[in-house]
DNA sequence: AACAGGATCCTCT
DNA sequence: GAGGATCCTGTTA
């Protein structure tokens, strides 16, 4: 684990597809709860039909066009908050969706927010992850690269995934109706907190959507 | 001003 | 495996 400091934003300013695997094993802290990230998805901005930014700059997607290292939060299906780390250079709206993780600190608080579920399910899925961390739309735009803030991010110094072999797997992104075949989701192979894959019923048949 | 459509989750079967 | 909850967002009128 590195105190990446000022160079954290530089790393996050690389393309989403490069940043995504670097987030695996990283620690995301929101208030008193800290998560070890185990599953993420890359979104490549305006060029990516699966991205919210595909149709250009809007009030909602504005944060993604800004500098890397900020949170992009949105509401899914009316009740679930989902969170991304903005990546890439300023002006390019790429981001990485945080899909799952393991609670490594503040577990009691996370359990209170997600009563009745097993520990491995506390943050297993993008909506559940935000619930366990207490994240909502008020976190949209917050900077992950400042020490002492409400939110912070610590990348692994090296050895992504931790403990020996990297063991990172790649597969299609979850629930997309467009660009459903791009293998832009990555996860720590074999980790119990990785969410289960579901293809969108709206998606074109396998192999025809790029 | 109104509408259609989700980067999901939970509860059944 | 299927269906419903629920409300913001972007688009259209």
PDB file of C-alpha atoms (C1' of nucleotides) in Angstrom:
ATOM      1  CA  UNK A   1       0.000   0.000   0.000  1.00  0.00           C
ATOM      2  CA  UNK A   2       1.385   3.345  -0.981  1.00  0.00           C
ATOM      3  CA  UNK A   3       0.701   6.826   0.207  1.00  0.00           C
ATOM      4  CA  UNK A   4       0.608   7.859  -3.413  1.00  0.00           C
ATOM      5  CA  UNK A   5       0.108  11.520  -2.523  1.00  0.00           C
ATOM      6  CA  UNK A   6       0.390  13.826  -5.513  1.00  0.00           C
ATOM      7  CA  UNK A   7       1.271  11.039  -7.880  1.00  0.00           C
ATOM      8  CA  UNK A   8      -2.057   9.315  -7.260  1.00  0.00           C
ATOM      9  CA  UNK A   9      -3.852  11.751  -9.554  1.00  0.00           C
ATOM     10  CA  UNK A  10      -1.171  11.215 -12.195  1.00  0.00           C
ATOM     11  CA  UNK A  11      -1.792   7.467 -12.146  1.00  0.00           C
ATOM     12  CA  UNK A  12      -5.559   7.955 -12.299  1.00  0.00           C
ATOM     13  CA  UNK A  13      -5.104  10.286 -15.279  1.00  0.00           C
ATOM     14  CA  UNK A  14      -4.184   7.307 -17.417  1.00  0.00           C
ATOM     15  CA  UNK A  15      -6.860   5.613 -19.587  1.00  0.00           C
ATOM     16  CA  UNK A  16      -9.682   3.854 -17.722  1.00  0.00           C
ATOM     17  CA  UNK A  17      -8.640   0.463 -19.076  1.00  0.00           C
ATOM     18  CA  UNK A  18      -5.171   0.924 -17.550  1.00  0.00           C
ATOM     19  CA  UNK A  19      -6.434   2.297 -14.258  1.00  0.00           C
ATOM     20  CA  UNK A  20      -9.079  -0.390 -13.704  1.00  0.00           C
ATOM     21  CA  UNK A  21      -6.703  -3.262 -12.777  1.00  0.00           C
ATOM     22  CA  UNK A  22      -4.665  -0.892 -10.611  1.00  0.00           C
ATOM     23  CA  UNK A  23      -7.747  -0.321  -8.463  1.00  0.00           C
ATOM     24  CA  UNK A  24      -8.021  -4.031  -7.631  1.00  0.00           C
ATOM     25  CA  UNK A  25      -6.693  -4.531  -4.117  1.00  0.00           C
ATOM     26  CA  UNK A  26      -6.661  -0.771  -3.517  1.00  0.00           C
ATOM     27  CA  UNK A  27      -8.277   0.656  -0.400  1.00  0.00           C
ATOM     28  CA  UNK A  28     -11.194   3.071  -0.709  1.00  0.00           C
ATOM     29  CA  UNK A  29     -12.147   4.878   2.478  1.00  0.00           C
ATOM     30  CA  UNK A  30     -15.434   6.724   2.936  1.00  0.00           C
ATOM     31  CA  UNK A  31     -15.713   8.182   6.404  1.00  0.00           C
ATOM     32  CA  UNK A  32     -15.078   5.375   8.884  1.00  0.00           C
ATOM     33  CA  UNK A  33     -15.508   2.472   6.474  1.00  0.00           C
ATOM     34  CA  UNK A  34     -12.667   1.163   4.314  1.00  0.00           C
ATOM     35  CA  UNK A  35     -13.088  -1.218   1.404  1.00  0.00           C
ATOM     36  CA  UNK A  36     -10.584  -3.402  -0.436  1.00  0.00           C
ATOM     37  CA  UNK A  37     -11.744  -3.218  -4.062  1.00  0.00           C
ATOM     38  CA  UNK A  38     -12.195  -6.559  -5.804  1.00  0.00           C
ATOM     39  CA  UNK A  39     -14.205  -5.793  -8.957  1.00  0.00           C
ATOM     40  CA  UNK A  40     -14.363  -2.745 -11.268  1.00  0.00           C
ATOM     41  CA  UNK A  41     -15.487  -1.779 -14.784  1.00  0.00           C
ATOM     42  CA  UNK A  42     -13.873   0.622 -17.255  1.00  0.00           C
ATOM     43  CA  UNK A  43     -15.909   3.231 -19.178  1.00  0.00           C
ATOM     44  CA  UNK A  44     -14.174   5.033 -22.020  1.00  0.00           C
ATOM     45  CA  UNK A  45     -16.099   8.310 -22.206  1.00  0.00           C
ATOM     46  CA  UNK A  46     -17.724   9.759 -25.310  1.00  0.00           C
ATOM     47  CA  UNK A  47     -16.354   7.033 -27.592  1.00  0.00           C
ATOM     48  CA  UNK A  48     -17.951   4.314 -25.451  1.00  0.00           C
ATOM     49  CA  UNK A  49     -21.624   3.530 -26.261  1.00  0.00           C
ATOM     50  CA  UNK A  50     -21.965   2.020 -22.780  1.00  0.00           C
ATOM     51  CA  UNK A  51     -20.939   5.203 -20.973  1.00  0.00           C
ATOM     52  CA  UNK A  52     -23.273   7.881 -19.619  1.00  0.00           C
ATOM     53  CA  UNK A  53     -20.927  10.333 -21.345  1.00  0.00           C
ATOM     54  CA  UNK A  54     -21.555   8.803 -24.761  1.00  0.00           C
ATOM     55  CA  UNK A  55     -23.939  11.603 -25.749  1.00  0.00           C
ATOM     56  CA  UNK A  56     -21.625  14.307 -24.529  1.00  0.00           C
ATOM     57  CA  UNK A  57     -21.511  16.769 -21.687  1.00  0.00           C
ATOM     58  CA  UNK A  58     -24.615  17.067 -19.488  1.00  0.00           C
ATOM     59  CA  UNK A  59     -25.100  18.340 -15.927  1.00  0.00           C
ATOM     60  CA  UNK A  60     -24.929  14.762 -14.651  1.00  0.00           C
ATOM     61  CA  UNK A  61     -21.806  13.739 -16.553  1.00  0.00           C
ATOM     62  CA  UNK A  62     -19.961  17.021 -15.985  1.00  0.00           C
ATOM     63  CA  UNK A  63     -17.748  15.549 -13.243  1.00  0.00           C
ATOM     64  CA  UNK A  64     -16.421  12.882 -15.616  1.00  0.00           C
ATOM     65  CA  UNK A  65     -15.114  15.571 -17.970  1.00  0.00           C
ATOM     66  CA  UNK A  66     -13.119  17.104 -15.139  1.00  0.00           C
ATOM     67  CA  UNK A  67      -9.749  16.044 -13.716  1.00  0.00           C
ATOM     68  CA  UNK A  68      -9.092  12.445 -12.635  1.00  0.00           C
ATOM     69  CA  UNK A  69      -9.388  11.347  -9.037  1.00  0.00           C
ATOM     70  CA  UNK A  70     -12.881  12.655  -8.305  1.00  0.00           C
ATOM     71  CA  UNK A  71     -15.988  10.565  -7.597  1.00  0.00           C
ATOM     72  CA  UNK A  72     -18.753  10.349 -10.189  1.00  0.00           C
ATOM     73  CA  UNK A  73     -21.927   9.188  -8.403  1.00  0.00           C
ATOM     74  CA  UNK A  74     -25.302   8.574 -10.021  1.00  0.00           C
ATOM     75  CA  UNK A  75     -28.651   7.091  -9.090  1.00  0.00           C
ATOM     76  CA  UNK A  76     -29.613   3.779 -10.640  1.00  0.00           C
ATOM     77  CA  UNK A  77     -33.223   2.586 -10.864  1.00  0.00           C
ATOM     78  CA  UNK A  78     -34.374   5.286  -8.552  1.00  0.00           C
ATOM     79  CA  UNK A  79     -32.913   3.841  -5.363  1.00  0.00           C
ATOM     80  CA  UNK A  80     -29.348   2.650  -5.808  1.00  0.00           C
ATOM     81  CA  UNK A  81     -26.344   4.932  -5.803  1.00  0.00           C
ATOM     82  CA  UNK A  82     -23.377   3.807  -7.906  1.00  0.00           C
ATOM     83  CA  UNK A  83     -19.892   5.313  -7.729  1.00  0.00           C
ATOM     84  CA  UNK A  84     -17.046   5.730 -10.222  1.00  0.00           C
ATOM     85  CA  UNK A  85     -13.492   7.004 -10.036  1.00  0.00           C
ATOM     86  CA  UNK A  86     -12.951   9.596 -12.772  1.00  0.00           C
ATOM     87  CA  UNK A  87      -9.912   8.716 -14.896  1.00  0.00           C
ATOM     88  CA  UNK A  88      -8.045  10.051 -17.910  1.00  0.00           C
ATOM     89  CA  UNK A  89      -6.916  13.592 -18.703  1.00  0.00           C
ATOM     90  CA  UNK A  90      -9.203  16.558 -18.093  1.00  0.00           C
ATOM     91  CA  UNK A  91     -11.702  16.935 -20.935  1.00  0.00           C
ATOM     92  CA  UNK A  92     -11.935  13.193 -21.492  1.00  0.00           C
ATOM     93  CA  UNK A  93     -14.912  11.617 -19.702  1.00  0.00           C
ATOM     94  CA  UNK A  94     -13.551   8.187 -18.823  1.00  0.00           C
ATOM     95  CA  UNK A  95     -14.203   6.552 -15.471  1.00  0.00           C
ATOM     96  CA  UNK A  96     -14.063   3.263 -13.582  1.00  0.00           C
ATOM     97  CA  UNK A  97     -17.218   1.916 -11.915  1.00  0.00           C
ATOM     98  CA  UNK A  98     -16.648   0.422  -8.459  1.00  0.00           C
ATOM     99  CA  UNK A  99     -18.557  -2.851  -8.521  1.00  0.00           C
ATOM    100  CA  UNK A 100     -17.516  -4.781  -5.417  1.00  0.00           C
ATOM    101  CA  UNK A 101     -15.148  -4.976  -2.490  1.00  0.00           C
ATOM    102  CA  UNK A 102     -14.370  -6.430   0.912  1.00  0.00           C
ATOM    103  CA  UNK A 103     -14.967  -4.344   4.025  1.00  0.00           C
ATOM    104  CA  UNK A 104     -11.671  -4.235   5.912  1.00  0.00           C
ATOM    105  CA  UNK A 105     -12.417  -1.432   8.382  1.00  0.00           C
ATOM    106  CA  UNK A 106     -15.592  -0.111   9.995  1.00  0.00           C
ATOM    107  CA  UNK A 107     -17.359  -3.431   9.567  1.00  0.00           C
ATOM    108  CA  UNK A 108     -19.823  -2.791  12.409  1.00  0.00           C
ATOM    109  CA  UNK A 109     -21.054   0.379  10.720  1.00  0.00           C
ATOM    110  CA  UNK A 110     -21.285  -1.326   7.330  1.00  0.00           C
ATOM    111  CA  UNK A 111     -23.332  -4.151   8.887  1.00  0.00           C
ATOM    112  CA  UNK A 112     -25.709  -1.614  10.395  1.00  0.00           C
ATOM    113  CA  UNK A 113     -26.242  -0.113   6.943  1.00  0.00           C
ATOM    114  CA  UNK A 114     -26.833  -3.531   5.359  1.00  0.00           C
ATOM    115  CA  UNK A 115     -28.664  -5.514   8.047  1.00  0.00           C
ATOM    116  CA  UNK A 116     -29.119  -9.234   7.697  1.00  0.00           C
ATOM    117  CA  UNK A 117     -26.595  -9.955   4.973  1.00  0.00           C
ATOM    118  CA  UNK A 118     -23.442 -12.045   5.123  1.00  0.00           C
ATOM    119  CA  UNK A 119     -20.187 -10.131   5.421  1.00  0.00           C
ATOM    120  CA  UNK A 120     -19.115 -11.171   1.925  1.00  0.00           C
ATOM    121  CA  UNK A 121     -22.297  -9.558   0.552  1.00  0.00           C
ATOM    122  CA  UNK A 122     -21.837  -6.215   2.319  1.00  0.00           C
ATOM    123  CA  UNK A 123     -20.360  -4.565  -0.777  1.00  0.00           C
ATOM    124  CA  UNK A 124     -20.990  -7.217  -3.436  1.00  0.00           C
ATOM    125  CA  UNK A 125     -22.450  -5.136  -6.270  1.00  0.00           C
ATOM    126  CA  UNK A 126     -22.216  -1.411  -7.114  1.00  0.00           C
ATOM    127  CA  UNK A 127     -25.415  -0.407  -5.311  1.00  0.00           C
ATOM    128  CA  UNK A 128     -24.613  -2.478  -2.240  1.00  0.00           C
ATOM    129  CA  UNK A 129     -21.069  -1.115  -2.197  1.00  0.00           C
ATOM    130  CA  UNK A 130     -22.358   2.445  -1.977  1.00  0.00           C
ATOM    131  CA  UNK A 131     -24.884   1.472   0.666  1.00  0.00           C
ATOM    132  CA  UNK A 132     -22.227  -0.182   2.838  1.00  0.00           C
ATOM    133  CA  UNK A 133     -19.971   2.856   2.489  1.00  0.00           C
ATOM    134  CA  UNK A 134     -22.779   5.330   3.118  1.00  0.00           C
ATOM    135  CA  UNK A 135     -22.289   6.935  -0.292  1.00  0.00           C
ATOM    136  CA  UNK A 136     -25.052   8.874  -2.030  1.00  0.00           C
ATOM    137  CA  UNK A 137     -25.400  11.681  -4.569  1.00  0.00           C
ATOM    138  CA  UNK A 138     -23.921  14.178  -2.106  1.00  0.00           C
ATOM    139  CA  UNK A 139     -20.570  12.435  -2.670  1.00  0.00           C
ATOM    140  CA  UNK A 140     -20.651  13.251  -6.388  1.00  0.00           C
ATOM    141  CA  UNK A 141     -17.551  15.229  -7.334  1.00  0.00           C
ATOM    142  CA  UNK A 142     -15.593  14.658  -4.131  1.00  0.00           C
ATOM    143  CA  UNK A 143     -11.811  14.445  -4.538  1.00  0.00           C
ATOM    144  CA  UNK A 144     -10.167  11.133  -3.623  1.00  0.00           C
ATOM    145  CA  UNK A 145      -6.649  12.521  -3.827  1.00  0.00           C
ATOM    146  CA  UNK A 146      -6.655  14.836  -0.814  1.00  0.00           C
ATOM    147  CA  UNK A 147      -5.497  13.642   2.591  1.00  0.00           C
ATOM    148  CA  UNK A 148      -7.948  14.177   5.422  1.00  0.00           C
ATOM    149  CA  UNK A 149     -11.020  14.437   3.229  1.00  0.00           C
ATOM    150  CA  UNK A 150     -14.305  12.574   3.620  1.00  0.00           C
ATOM    151  CA  UNK A 151     -13.110  10.115   0.979  1.00  0.00           C
ATOM    152  CA  UNK A 152      -9.672   8.805   0.052  1.00  0.00           C
ATOM    153  CA  UNK A 153      -8.011   6.163  -2.087  1.00  0.00           C
ATOM    154  CA  UNK A 154      -4.772   4.200  -1.574  1.00  0.00           C
ATOM    155  CA  UNK A 155      -3.325   2.170  -4.417  1.00  0.00           C
ATOM    156  CA  UNK A 156      -1.051  -0.804  -3.896  1.00  0.00           C
ATOM    157  CA  UNK A 157       2.602   0.140  -4.297  1.00  0.00           C
ATOM    158  CA  UNK A 158       3.088  -2.896  -6.511  1.00  0.00           C
ATOM    159  CA  UNK A 159       1.858  -6.475  -6.613  1.00  0.00           C
ATOM    160  CA  UNK A 160      -1.742  -5.664  -7.605  1.00  0.00           C
ATOM    161  CA  UNK A 161      -4.183  -7.986  -5.916  1.00  0.00           C
ATOM    162  CA  UNK A 162      -1.782  -8.552  -3.067  1.00  0.00           C
ATOM    163  CA  UNK A 163      -0.026 -11.719  -1.938  1.00  0.00           C
ATOM    164  CA  UNK A 164       1.908 -13.130  -4.865  1.00  0.00           C
ATOM    165  CA  UNK A 165       0.364 -13.664  -8.309  1.00  0.00           C
ATOM    166  CA  UNK A 166      -1.817 -10.860  -9.701  1.00  0.00           C
ATOM    167  CA  UNK A 167      -4.686 -13.282 -10.529  1.00  0.00           C
ATOM    168  CA  UNK A 168      -6.790 -10.716 -12.368  1.00  0.00           C
ATOM    169  CA  UNK A 169      -9.586 -11.898 -14.672  1.00  0.00           C
ATOM    170  CA  UNK A 170     -11.420  -9.942 -17.383  1.00  0.00           C
ATOM    171  CA  UNK A 171     -14.961 -10.285 -18.726  1.00  0.00           C
ATOM    172  CA  UNK A 172     -17.929  -8.366 -20.153  1.00  0.00           C
ATOM    173  CA  UNK A 173     -19.465  -5.458 -18.268  1.00  0.00           C
ATOM    174  CA  UNK A 174     -22.679  -6.120 -16.329  1.00  0.00           C
ATOM    175  CA  UNK A 175     -26.172  -5.040 -17.347  1.00  0.00           C
ATOM    176  CA  UNK A 176     -25.345  -2.944 -20.421  1.00  0.00           C
ATOM    177  CA  UNK A 177     -27.757  -2.803 -23.344  1.00  0.00           C
ATOM    178  CA  UNK A 178     -25.073  -1.328 -25.611  1.00  0.00           C
ATOM    179  CA  UNK A 179     -21.456  -2.412 -26.085  1.00  0.00           C
ATOM    180  CA  UNK A 180     -22.330  -5.416 -23.927  1.00  0.00           C
ATOM    181  CA  UNK A 181     -19.522  -7.578 -25.298  1.00  0.00           C
ATOM    182  CA  UNK A 182     -16.492  -5.481 -24.402  1.00  0.00           C
ATOM    183  CA  UNK A 183     -14.458  -7.318 -21.766  1.00  0.00           C
ATOM    184  CA  UNK A 184     -13.815  -4.176 -19.751  1.00  0.00           C
ATOM    185  CA  UNK A 185     -14.692  -5.553 -16.304  1.00  0.00           C
ATOM    186  CA  UNK A 186     -11.901  -6.971 -14.193  1.00  0.00           C
ATOM    187  CA  UNK A 187     -11.840  -8.665 -10.815  1.00  0.00           C
ATOM    188  CA  UNK A 188      -9.609 -10.530  -8.386  1.00  0.00           C
ATOM    189  CA  UNK A 189      -9.938 -14.129  -9.506  1.00  0.00           C
ATOM    190  CA  UNK A 190     -11.669 -16.354  -6.973  1.00  0.00           C
ATOM    191  CA  UNK A 191     -12.535 -13.573  -4.516  1.00  0.00           C
ATOM    192  CA  UNK A 192     -15.831 -14.298  -2.728  1.00  0.00           C
ATOM    193  CA  UNK A 193     -16.968 -10.659  -2.859  1.00  0.00           C
ATOM    194  CA  UNK A 194     -17.024 -10.435  -6.675  1.00  0.00           C
ATOM    195  CA  UNK A 195     -20.583  -9.917  -7.958  1.00  0.00           C
ATOM    196  CA  UNK A 196     -22.372 -12.347 -10.276  1.00  0.00           C
ATOM    197  CA  UNK A 197     -22.572 -11.573 -14.001  1.00  0.00           C
ATOM    198  CA  UNK A 198     -25.925 -10.704 -15.557  1.00  0.00           C
ATOM    199  CA  UNK A 199     -26.351  -9.740 -19.178  1.00  0.00           C
ATOM    200  CA  UNK A 200     -28.968  -7.115 -19.949  1.00  0.00           C
ATOM    201  CA  UNK A 201     -32.133  -8.530 -21.582  1.00  0.00           C
ATOM    202  CA  UNK A 202     -31.961  -5.427 -23.811  1.00  0.00           C
ATOM    203  CA  UNK A 203     -28.513  -6.309 -25.109  1.00  0.00           C
ATOM    204  CA  UNK A 204     -28.078  -7.474 -28.675  1.00  0.00           C
ATOM    205  CA  UNK A 205     -27.268 -11.166 -29.183  1.00  0.00           C
ATOM    206  CA  UNK A 206     -23.782 -12.184 -28.130  1.00  0.00           C
ATOM    207  CA  UNK A 207     -21.057 -11.057 -30.486  1.00  0.00           C
ATOM    208  CA  UNK A 208     -22.989  -8.381 -32.391  1.00  0.00           C
ATOM    209  CA  UNK A 209     -22.623  -5.293 -30.246  1.00  0.00           C
ATOM    210  CA  UNK A 210     -18.937  -4.567 -30.627  1.00  0.00           C
TER     211      UNK A 210
ATOM    212  C1'  DA B   1     -44.773  19.451 -18.986  1.00  0.00           C
ATOM    213  C1'  DA B   2     -44.606  14.802 -19.974  1.00  0.00           C
ATOM    214  C1'  DC B   3     -42.267  10.504 -21.165  1.00  0.00           C
ATOM    215  C1'  DA B   4     -39.311   6.474 -21.561  1.00  0.00           C
ATOM    216  C1'  DG B   5     -35.455   4.216 -19.897  1.00  0.00           C
ATOM    217  C1'  DG B   6     -31.983   2.663 -16.930  1.00  0.00           C
ATOM    218  C1'  DA B   7     -23.841   0.890 -15.337  1.00  0.00           C
ATOM    219  C1'  DT B   8     -29.547  -2.552  -9.621  1.00  0.00           C
ATOM    220  C1'  DC B   9     -31.369  -5.202  -5.959  1.00  0.00           C
ATOM    221  C1'  DC B  10     -34.579  -8.060  -3.597  1.00  0.00           C
ATOM    222  C1'  DT B  11     -38.176 -11.433  -3.406  1.00  0.00           C
ATOM    223  C1'  DC B  12     -40.345 -14.815  -4.930  1.00  0.00           C
ATOM    224  C1'  DT B  13     -40.422 -19.571  -7.834  1.00  0.00           C
TER     225       DT B  13
ATOM    226  C1'  DG C   1     -35.122 -17.216 -13.954  1.00  0.00           C
ATOM    227  C1'  DA C   2     -38.690 -13.590 -13.693  1.00  0.00           C
ATOM    228  C1'  DG C   3     -40.763  -9.431 -12.146  1.00  0.00           C
ATOM    229  C1'  DG C   4     -41.441  -5.214  -9.587  1.00  0.00           C
ATOM    230  C1'  DA C   5     -39.800  -1.179  -6.937  1.00  0.00           C
ATOM    231  C1'  DT C   6     -38.775   3.840  -7.704  1.00  0.00           C
ATOM    232  C1'  DC C   7     -37.022   8.400  -9.272  1.00  0.00           C
ATOM    233  C1'  DC C   8     -33.493  10.878 -11.675  1.00  0.00           C
ATOM    234  C1'  DT C   9     -31.982  12.119 -16.229  1.00  0.00           C
ATOM    235  C1'  DG C  10     -32.074  13.446 -20.943  1.00  0.00           C
ATOM    236  C1'  DT C  11     -35.050  14.142 -24.694  1.00  0.00           C
ATOM    237  C1'  DT C  12     -39.007  15.734 -26.864  1.00  0.00           C
ATOM    238  C1'  DA C  13     -43.087  18.873 -27.207  1.00  0.00           C
TER     239       DA C  13
END
